[in-house]
Amino acid sequence: MKTRKFLVNSLAHVVLAVLSVIWVLPICFALLTSFRGESGSAKTYIIPRQFTFDNYTNLFKVGVGGLNYARWFSNTFIVAIFSCLLSAFFILSVAYSMSRLRFRTRKPFMNVALILGMFPGFMSMIAVYYILKGFGFLESGATSLFALVLVYSGGAGLGFYITKGFFDTVPKALDEAAYLDGCTKWQVFTKITLPLSKPIAVYTLITSFMAPWTDYIFAKVILGQNRDYYTIAIGLWTMLEKEFLETYYTQFFAGCVLISIPIAILFLLTQKFYTDSMSGAVKG
Amino acid sequence: MASDNLVKYSPPLNRDGFMTLDAVKYGDNITRLSALVFGLGSLLRGQLARFIILMAIELGYIIYMIAAGGQSLVNLGTLGTSLQNSVYDESLGIYVTTAGDNSMLFLLYGVITLLLTIGFFYFMAVSLRCAYVAQKDIEAGEKPKSFNRDLRSMLDENLHKTLMTWPILGILVFTIVPLVFMILIAFTNYDRNHQVPGNLFDWVGLANFQSMLSFGSTGLGRTFFPVLGWTLIWAIAATFSNYVLGMLLAILINREGTRGKGFWRFMFVLSIAMPAFISLMTMRTIFANNGPFNLLLQSVGIISQPVTWWGSPMTARIMIIVVNIWIGIPYTMLTTTGILQNIPAELYESARVDGASPAVTFLKITLPYMVFVMTPYLITTFVSNINNFNVIYLLTGGAPESLDYYYAGKTDLLVTWLYKLTIQYKDYNLGSVIGILTFVLMAVFSLLAYRQSGSYKNEEEFQK
């Protein structure tokens, strides 16, 4: 019996070891390639002959074909900041209205939101494109970035579910006590509910901040051909195109690693705030 | 004459019911006239500010309709009649292009005008209600609410109006108008042969749906149904492979004899740190024809020619599912770990007493329990996999192309096909039909999931 148990345990550990190698290997590959001194695309070996930081430093110089990583980074950053503020404002407003205020159009709104969520998101992309073009937003690169902010945050009000779920856990007794003291609903929202909802507010902010960094498709349609106004995701994709692949192969991985670090940190933060907010607003 | 002396029956003010109907039924003439002259009731009952706002809205709408709106509703019906033309200009001695009608803009403006008209009727109802409430106030011997009071109410009992206005405007402009526009396109012939501004397109009724679903020589059924089939196979395979394998991994890590649980978990969670679109692009390069994986196999001597992982339909499909497993399993492992620990220990105890093997225990206890608890989660994952654009587009872009298909590849999902048809090939009408059919598919599954969830069934009970 004991030997059998030992065998099973060893087998389990061997399987885990093999699996974790499979899971870690692509990451190691990306990491090692980003430090590779030899240029060009794939090699027959994984561990570079020569280690170098050049791939990282070169990212911040304008390279062949006008690929400008630093520029893409700041574009994405600006878009992310504005769209996260606007989205968070929309989401918190709608979520609070849905959770705490009672009015005739509340249930209908929730049903409409549910139905709208079922259409493929970019089915309306073409129409959005023409609307923005009609308003003259796509004439220059800078305004097309502004248009991208609107695209990311315009419909954000529909994504209120998680936040509403959180507001539902804030005890209504607190509101009622405040009403007895003569507070208006606005005061209850800003002075009681919001301060108790920091985890979900931060969660909302970070998730909307992260969206522009990982979105490919909307940015691709809105931003068109001008490489100076690309966001990170389309920029990195461009590096893999045939004409750039040989030159930018190692830099592509450097760019990926560089962008993964902040996103990973933000992701871990959202997880923390998500678990915090799932445990409810008021503990005990 | 006697009727003037009769006290007309009028029910008490009912704010929750159909107040607009009450206003028409029981309101006096001034109230009823407020439907035509916005804010009349408010003006005569001393609410000047309300009158100004409502009147401005009415005038604005009327001016818009006279200037442009009326014409754009007519245009919505015809979608344009005059074609772009080349006319010989004698004075210049060259051919000059005269601008024709732009069907696409006609459709867009038509949709916007329709929406403004709905808004007009909404404010008509608002005007009626304002007048009716003021009438009731006066009948009850009270003074109708002042504008200051109105403003203050926007932060109190009418807070929802303040909070919802901007989000709803955003949703209208960026979701509803585009969606209505695209749905209408499904009923036109706006394809590559009818591109604006050089050409016009027109209403064609249900013709696009017919051609999408028929197998005839011009029908797209021979593309649509295989793509739909692969979409469903993909969604099922991706959902269940991730679910079952992720759960097995969680069990493997959580089992009693495993040491260093935290370490193993960390190894798998590490891959989550890479954003999915980067993992996908990395995987695509790793398995490219001259990518590191092929070079490795060649240098070891297992294969002599590079394997075209993304080249043949079968390997490409399998690779997509495999890569998706690589990306998805860590997430499933994280979500299932907690639930696994909640399975009552007695169940396993009695299974062990009865001498059940681990496999039987898993199939008869763990799996049924987990499926029961996580059905809504499974359906949501399934639905989002139907629409999983990124995995397909960033890995294969739908390739390998197929000559049997209409501009679709063997690994294209409905959504990526939609994307190609609209963005690359400009067959907007077909893309729109696919979008509507995908919506029907998703609606069925989402409703299933939503009705199941406790948060829908007893929303109010949950709130304390």
GROMACS .gro file of C-alpha atoms in nm, chain A residues 56-266:
model
  211
   56TYR     CA    1   1.491   4.718  -2.528
   57THR     CA    2   1.683   5.040  -2.585
   58ASN     CA    3   1.617   5.025  -2.960
   59LEU     CA    4   1.246   5.018  -2.890
   60PHE     CA    5   1.272   5.381  -2.785
   61LYS     CA    6   1.438   5.493  -3.106
   62VAL     CA    7   1.243   5.539  -3.423
   63GLY     CA    8   1.334   5.238  -3.634
   64VAL     CA    9   1.310   5.120  -3.994
   65GLY     CA   10   0.974   5.205  -4.150
   66GLY     CA   11   0.899   5.465  -3.882
   67LEU     CA   12   0.794   5.212  -3.620
   68ASN     CA   13   0.788   5.412  -3.299
   69TYR     CA   14   0.724   5.208  -2.988
   70ALA     CA   15   0.758   5.498  -2.743
   71ARG     CA   16   0.499   5.691  -2.939
   72TRP     CA   17   0.259   5.395  -2.942
   73PHE     CA   18   0.310   5.359  -2.570
   74SER     CA   19   0.221   5.720  -2.497
   75ASN     CA   20  -0.076   5.707  -2.739
   76THR     CA   21  -0.215   5.405  -2.560
   77PHE     CA   22  -0.148   5.561  -2.222
   78ILE     CA   23  -0.338   5.880  -2.306
   79VAL     CA   24  -0.630   5.690  -2.456
   80ALA     CA   25  -0.636   5.460  -2.154
   81ILE     CA   26  -0.641   5.745  -1.901
   82PHE     CA   27  -0.929   5.932  -2.062
   83SER     CA   28  -1.135   5.629  -2.148
   84CYS     CA   29  -1.099   5.484  -1.799
   85LEU     CA   30  -1.217   5.808  -1.635
   86LEU     CA   31  -1.514   5.838  -1.869
   87SER     CA   32  -1.605   5.469  -1.848
   88ALA     CA   33  -1.581   5.461  -1.472
   89PHE     CA   34  -1.810   5.765  -1.449
   90PHE     CA   35  -2.066   5.598  -1.678
   91ILE     CA   36  -2.049   5.259  -1.510
   92LEU     CA   37  -2.072   5.391  -1.153
   93SER     CA   38  -2.366   5.620  -1.243
   94VAL     CA   39  -2.564   5.347  -1.415
   95ALA     CA   40  -2.481   5.082  -1.157
   96TYR     CA   41  -2.593   5.303  -0.870
   97SER     CA   42  -2.916   5.396  -1.049
   98MET     CA   43  -2.989   5.031  -1.119
   99SER     CA   44  -2.907   4.917  -0.770
  100ARG     CA   45  -3.051   5.188  -0.547
  101LEU     CA   46  -3.289   5.416  -0.735
  102ARG     CA   47  -3.634   5.297  -0.832
  103PHE     CA   48  -3.793   5.440  -1.146
  104ARG     CA   49  -4.024   5.315  -1.415
  105THR     CA   50  -3.763   5.254  -1.683
  106ARG     CA   51  -3.528   5.059  -1.458
  107LYS     CA   52  -3.629   4.702  -1.548
  108PRO     CA   53  -3.675   4.786  -1.918
  109PHE     CA   54  -3.327   4.940  -1.924
  110MET     CA   55  -3.176   4.627  -1.769
  111ASN     CA   56  -3.346   4.406  -2.027
  112VAL     CA   57  -3.236   4.627  -2.316
  113ALA     CA   58  -2.879   4.624  -2.183
  114LEU     CA   59  -2.891   4.245  -2.173
  115ILE     CA   60  -3.012   4.223  -2.533
  116LEU     CA   61  -2.761   4.478  -2.662
  117GLY     CA   62  -2.483   4.278  -2.500
  118MET     CA   63  -2.566   3.981  -2.720
  119PHE     CA   64  -2.482   4.146  -3.051
  120PRO     CA   65  -2.126   4.087  -3.164
  121GLY     CA   66  -1.948   4.401  -3.043
  122PHE     CA   67  -1.795   4.505  -3.371
  123MET     CA   68  -2.100   4.436  -3.584
  124SER     CA   69  -2.172   4.805  -3.539
  125MET     CA   70  -1.808   4.894  -3.601
  126ILE     CA   71  -1.865   5.011  -3.958
  127ALA     CA   72  -2.151   5.236  -3.855
  128VAL     CA   73  -1.947   5.381  -3.567
  129TYR     CA   74  -1.667   5.438  -3.814
  130TYR     CA   75  -1.896   5.636  -4.045
  131ILE     CA   76  -2.054   5.832  -3.761
  132LEU     CA   77  -1.710   5.936  -3.636
  133LYS     CA   78  -1.602   6.015  -3.989
  134GLY     CA   79  -1.918   6.219  -4.038
  135PHE     CA   80  -1.836   6.428  -3.732
  136GLY     CA   81  -1.486   6.482  -3.874
  137PHE     CA   82  -1.304   6.294  -3.598
  138LEU     CA   83  -1.097   6.080  -3.833
  139GLU     CA   84  -0.939   6.362  -4.032
  140SER     CA   85  -0.622   6.379  -3.825
  141GLY     CA   86  -0.439   6.134  -3.604
  142ALA     CA   87  -0.490   6.323  -3.280
  143THR     CA   88  -0.865   6.347  -3.317
  144SER     CA   89  -0.884   5.983  -3.419
  145LEU     CA   90  -0.725   5.896  -3.084
  146PHE     CA   91  -0.999   6.104  -2.921
  147ALA     CA   92  -1.251   5.909  -3.129
  148LEU     CA   93  -1.099   5.589  -2.995
  149VAL     CA   94  -1.159   5.713  -2.638
  150LEU     CA   95  -1.525   5.765  -2.727
  151VAL     CA   96  -1.547   5.420  -2.883
  152TYR     CA   97  -1.403   5.252  -2.573
  153SER     CA   98  -1.614   5.443  -2.323
  154GLY     CA   99  -1.927   5.539  -2.521
  155GLY     CA  100  -2.119   5.222  -2.451
  156ALA     CA  101  -1.956   5.155  -2.115
  157GLY     CA  102  -2.282   5.221  -1.933
  158LEU     CA  103  -2.399   4.878  -2.046
  159GLY     CA  104  -2.130   4.701  -1.843
  160PHE     CA  105  -2.277   4.778  -1.504
  161TYR     CA  106  -2.349   4.425  -1.380
  162ILE     CA  107  -2.053   4.358  -1.152
  163THR     CA  108  -2.063   4.706  -1.000
  164LYS     CA  109  -2.438   4.687  -0.948
  165GLY     CA  110  -2.385   4.353  -0.773
  166PHE     CA  111  -2.146   4.526  -0.538
  167PHE     CA  112  -2.376   4.820  -0.464
  168ASP     CA  113  -2.646   4.565  -0.383
  169THR     CA  114  -2.435   4.442  -0.093
  170VAL     CA  115  -2.413   4.785   0.072
  171PRO     CA  116  -2.671   4.759   0.351
  172LYS     CA  117  -2.982   4.963   0.279
  173ALA     CA  118  -3.008   5.043   0.649
  174LEU     CA  119  -2.720   5.288   0.604
  175ASP     CA  120  -2.912   5.474   0.332
  176GLU     CA  121  -3.226   5.484   0.540
  177ALA     CA  122  -3.043   5.621   0.841
  178ALA     CA  123  -2.900   5.895   0.619
  179TYR     CA  124  -3.243   5.979   0.475
  180LEU     CA  125  -3.379   6.015   0.827
  181ASP     CA  126  -3.101   6.265   0.893
  182GLY     CA  127  -3.223   6.464   0.592
  183CYS     CA  128  -2.970   6.360   0.330
  184THR     CA  129  -3.059   6.382  -0.038
  185LYS     CA  130  -3.005   6.082  -0.264
  186TRP     CA  131  -2.704   6.254  -0.418
  187GLN     CA  132  -2.548   6.294  -0.074
  188VAL     CA  133  -2.612   5.928   0.004
  189PHE     CA  134  -2.446   5.829  -0.323
  190THR     CA  135  -2.138   6.048  -0.282
  191LYS     CA  136  -2.097   6.047   0.095
  192ILE     CA  137  -2.201   5.694   0.189
  193THR     CA  138  -2.213   5.450  -0.101
  194LEU     CA  139  -1.905   5.563  -0.292
  195PRO     CA  140  -1.669   5.576   0.007
  196LEU     CA  141  -1.782   5.224   0.101
  197SER     CA  142  -1.723   5.108  -0.256
  198LYS     CA  143  -1.356   5.183  -0.300
  199PRO     CA  144  -1.264   4.829  -0.405
  200ILE     CA  145  -1.520   4.819  -0.685
  201ALA     CA  146  -1.443   5.175  -0.793
  202VAL     CA  147  -1.075   5.088  -0.825
  203TYR     CA  148  -1.165   4.762  -1.000
  204THR     CA  149  -1.379   4.953  -1.251
  205LEU     CA  150  -1.104   5.207  -1.309
  206ILE     CA  151  -0.833   4.947  -1.365
  207THR     CA  152  -1.036   4.722  -1.593
  208SER     CA  153  -1.132   5.014  -1.815
  209PHE     CA  154  -0.772   5.134  -1.806
  210MET     CA  155  -0.650   4.796  -1.928
  211ALA     CA  156  -0.891   4.762  -2.219
  212PRO     CA  157  -0.706   4.990  -2.466
  213TRP     CA  158  -0.378   4.805  -2.402
  214THR     CA  159  -0.514   4.473  -2.513
  215ASP     CA  160  -0.770   4.571  -2.774
  216TYR     CA  161  -0.672   4.506  -3.131
  217ILE     CA  162  -0.979   4.518  -3.349
  218PHE     CA  163  -1.142   4.855  -3.265
  219ALA     CA  164  -0.811   5.037  -3.277
  220LYS     CA  165  -0.732   4.875  -3.612
  221VAL     CA  166  -1.054   5.000  -3.769
  222ILE     CA  167  -1.052   5.350  -3.619
  223LEU     CA  168  -0.686   5.445  -3.647
  224GLY     CA  169  -0.632   5.362  -4.013
  225GLN     CA  170  -0.289   5.370  -4.170
  226ASN     CA  171  -0.093   5.644  -3.992
  227ARG     CA  172   0.165   5.449  -3.788
  228ASP     CA  173   0.240   5.746  -3.562
  229TYR     CA  174  -0.102   5.715  -3.404
  230TYR     CA  175  -0.109   5.340  -3.351
  231THR     CA  176  -0.173   5.192  -3.012
  232ILE     CA  177   0.055   4.924  -2.868
  233ALA     CA  178  -0.147   4.625  -2.985
  234ILE     CA  179  -0.160   4.719  -3.354
  235GLY     CA  180   0.197   4.843  -3.337
  236LEU     CA  181   0.326   4.509  -3.211
  237TRP     CA  182   0.118   4.331  -3.474
  238THR     CA  183   0.280   4.549  -3.741
  239MET     CA  184   0.624   4.431  -3.625
  240LEU     CA  185   0.522   4.077  -3.721
  241GLU     CA  186   0.426   4.171  -4.075
  242LYS     CA  187   0.642   4.015  -4.346
  243GLU     CA  188   0.829   4.334  -4.436
  244PHE     CA  189   0.936   4.399  -4.077
  245LEU     CA  190   0.962   4.045  -3.936
  246GLU     CA  191   1.336   3.994  -3.993
  247THR     CA  192   1.431   4.336  -3.854
  248TYR     CA  193   1.198   4.352  -3.561
  249TYR     CA  194   1.171   3.987  -3.448
  250THR     CA  195   1.373   4.029  -3.130
  251GLN     CA  196   1.241   4.378  -3.063
  252PHE     CA  197   0.887   4.244  -3.090
  253PHE     CA  198   0.951   4.015  -2.795
  254ALA     CA  199   1.120   4.294  -2.602
  255GLY     CA  200   0.813   4.508  -2.665
  256CYS     CA  201   0.585   4.227  -2.548
  257VAL     CA  202   0.780   4.174  -2.226
  258LEU     CA  203   0.787   4.545  -2.155
  259ILE     CA  204   0.412   4.578  -2.196
  260SER     CA  205   0.333   4.255  -2.011
  261ILE     CA  206   0.487   4.374  -1.687
  262PRO     CA  207   0.255   4.669  -1.616
  263ILE     CA  208  -0.047   4.477  -1.743
  264ALA     CA  209   0.040   4.182  -1.520
  265ILE     CA  210   0.071   4.410  -1.218
  266LEU     CA  211  -0.261   4.576  -1.297
   0.00000   0.00000   0.00000
